[in-house]
PDB file of C-alpha atoms in Angstrom:
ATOM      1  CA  UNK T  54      90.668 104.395 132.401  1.00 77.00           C
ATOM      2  CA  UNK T  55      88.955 106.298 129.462  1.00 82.00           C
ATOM      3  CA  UNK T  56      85.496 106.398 131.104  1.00 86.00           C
ATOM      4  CA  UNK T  57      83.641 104.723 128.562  1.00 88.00           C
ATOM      5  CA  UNK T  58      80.627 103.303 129.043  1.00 89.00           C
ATOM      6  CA  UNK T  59      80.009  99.877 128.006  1.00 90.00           C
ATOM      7  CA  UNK T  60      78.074  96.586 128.326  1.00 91.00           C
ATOM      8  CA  UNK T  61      79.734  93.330 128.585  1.00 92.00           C
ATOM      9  CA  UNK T  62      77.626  90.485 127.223  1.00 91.00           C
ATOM     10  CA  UNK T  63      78.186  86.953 127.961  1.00 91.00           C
ATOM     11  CA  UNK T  64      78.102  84.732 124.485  1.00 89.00           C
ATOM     12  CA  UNK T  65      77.794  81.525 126.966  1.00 88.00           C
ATOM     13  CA  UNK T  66      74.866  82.189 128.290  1.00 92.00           C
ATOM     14  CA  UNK T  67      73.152  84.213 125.478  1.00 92.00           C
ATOM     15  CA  UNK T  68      72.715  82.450 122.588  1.00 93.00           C
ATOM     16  CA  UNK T  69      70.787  84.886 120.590  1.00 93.00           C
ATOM     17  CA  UNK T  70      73.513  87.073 121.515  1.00 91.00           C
ATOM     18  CA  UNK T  71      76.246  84.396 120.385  1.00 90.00           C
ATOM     19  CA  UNK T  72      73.743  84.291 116.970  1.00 90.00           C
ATOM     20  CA  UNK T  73      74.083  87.929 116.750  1.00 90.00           C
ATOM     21  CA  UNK T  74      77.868  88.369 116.339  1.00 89.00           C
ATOM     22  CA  UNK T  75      78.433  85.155 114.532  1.00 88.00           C
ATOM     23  CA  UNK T  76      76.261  86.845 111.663  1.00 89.00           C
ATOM     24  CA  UNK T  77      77.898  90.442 112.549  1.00 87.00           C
ATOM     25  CA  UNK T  78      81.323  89.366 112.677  1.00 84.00           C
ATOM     26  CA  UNK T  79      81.292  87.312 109.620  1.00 83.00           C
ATOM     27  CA  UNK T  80      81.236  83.855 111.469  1.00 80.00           C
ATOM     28  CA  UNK T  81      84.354  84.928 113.857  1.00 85.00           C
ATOM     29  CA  UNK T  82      83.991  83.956 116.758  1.00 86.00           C
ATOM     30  CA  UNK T  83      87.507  85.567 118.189  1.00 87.00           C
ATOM     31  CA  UNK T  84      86.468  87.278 121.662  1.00 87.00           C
ATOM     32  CA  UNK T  85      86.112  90.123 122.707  1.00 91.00           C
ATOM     33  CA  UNK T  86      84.305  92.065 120.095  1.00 92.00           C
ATOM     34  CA  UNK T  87      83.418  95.382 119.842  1.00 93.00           C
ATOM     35  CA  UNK T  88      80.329  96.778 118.503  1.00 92.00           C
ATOM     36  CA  UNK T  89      78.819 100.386 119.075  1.00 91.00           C
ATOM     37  CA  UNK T  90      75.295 100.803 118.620  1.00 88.00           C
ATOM     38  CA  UNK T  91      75.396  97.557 117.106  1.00 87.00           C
ATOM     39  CA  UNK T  92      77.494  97.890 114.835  1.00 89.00           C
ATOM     40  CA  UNK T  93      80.770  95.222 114.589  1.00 90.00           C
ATOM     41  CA  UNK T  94      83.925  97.738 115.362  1.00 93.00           C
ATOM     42  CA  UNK T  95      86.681  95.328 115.532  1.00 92.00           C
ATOM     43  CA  UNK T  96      88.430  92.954 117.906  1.00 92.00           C
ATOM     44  CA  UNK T  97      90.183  93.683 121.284  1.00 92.00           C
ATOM     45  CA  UNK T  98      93.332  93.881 119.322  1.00 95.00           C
ATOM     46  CA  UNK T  99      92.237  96.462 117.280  1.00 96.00           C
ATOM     47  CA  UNK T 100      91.167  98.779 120.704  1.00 95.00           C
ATOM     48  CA  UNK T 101      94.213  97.759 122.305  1.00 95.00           C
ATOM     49  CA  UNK T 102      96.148  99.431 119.059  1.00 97.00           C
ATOM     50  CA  UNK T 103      93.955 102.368 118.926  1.00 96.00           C
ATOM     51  CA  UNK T 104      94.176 103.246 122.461  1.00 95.00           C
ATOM     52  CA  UNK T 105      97.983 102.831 122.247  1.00 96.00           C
ATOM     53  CA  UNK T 106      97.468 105.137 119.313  1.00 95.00           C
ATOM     54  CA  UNK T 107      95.493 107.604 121.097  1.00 94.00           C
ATOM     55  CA  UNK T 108      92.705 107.180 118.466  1.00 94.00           C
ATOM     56  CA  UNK T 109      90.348 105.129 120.506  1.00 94.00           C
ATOM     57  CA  UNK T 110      87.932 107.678 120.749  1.00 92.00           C
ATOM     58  CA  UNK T 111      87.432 108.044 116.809  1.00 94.00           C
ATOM     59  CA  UNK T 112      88.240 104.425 116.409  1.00 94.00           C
ATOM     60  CA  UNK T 113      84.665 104.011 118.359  1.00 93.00           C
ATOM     61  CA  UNK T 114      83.093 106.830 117.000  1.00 90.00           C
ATOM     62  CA  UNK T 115      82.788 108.858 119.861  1.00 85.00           C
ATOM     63  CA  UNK T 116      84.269 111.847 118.623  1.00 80.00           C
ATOM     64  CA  UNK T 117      81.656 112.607 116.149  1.00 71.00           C
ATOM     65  CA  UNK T 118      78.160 114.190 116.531  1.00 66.00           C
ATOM     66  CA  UNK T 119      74.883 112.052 116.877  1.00 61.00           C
ATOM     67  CA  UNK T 120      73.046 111.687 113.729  1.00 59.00           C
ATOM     68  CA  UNK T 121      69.532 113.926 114.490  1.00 63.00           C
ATOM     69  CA  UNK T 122      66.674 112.958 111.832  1.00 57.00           C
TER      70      UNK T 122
END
């Protein structure tokens, strides 16, 4: 609904990406996770709450401006 782009990865079939958010996530394995640009965000809950919120987009990130080097 808030025309976000994003990439669902399956932990049971990826094991290196099942290795990834163990060590991301602290060993939690509660699913779904969110991560944006690799970084660990939160848990579905935590989405759910900011889009209730109407803070999803700064909850992700997406309303600030890219780093440039």
């Amino acid at each position: 609904a808030n025309e976000i782009d994003f990439e669902f990865i399956c932990l049971a079939v990826d094991e290196q990406a099942k290795k990834y958010v163990r060590r991301k996530a602290l060993g939690n394995m509660t699913i779904p996770q969110v991560y944006v640009d690799g970084d660990f965000k939160g848990f579905f809950e935590d989405a759910f709450k900011a889009n209730e919120g109407d803070e999803l987009y700064e909850w992700l990130g997406l309303d600030e401006e890219p780093f440039e080097y």
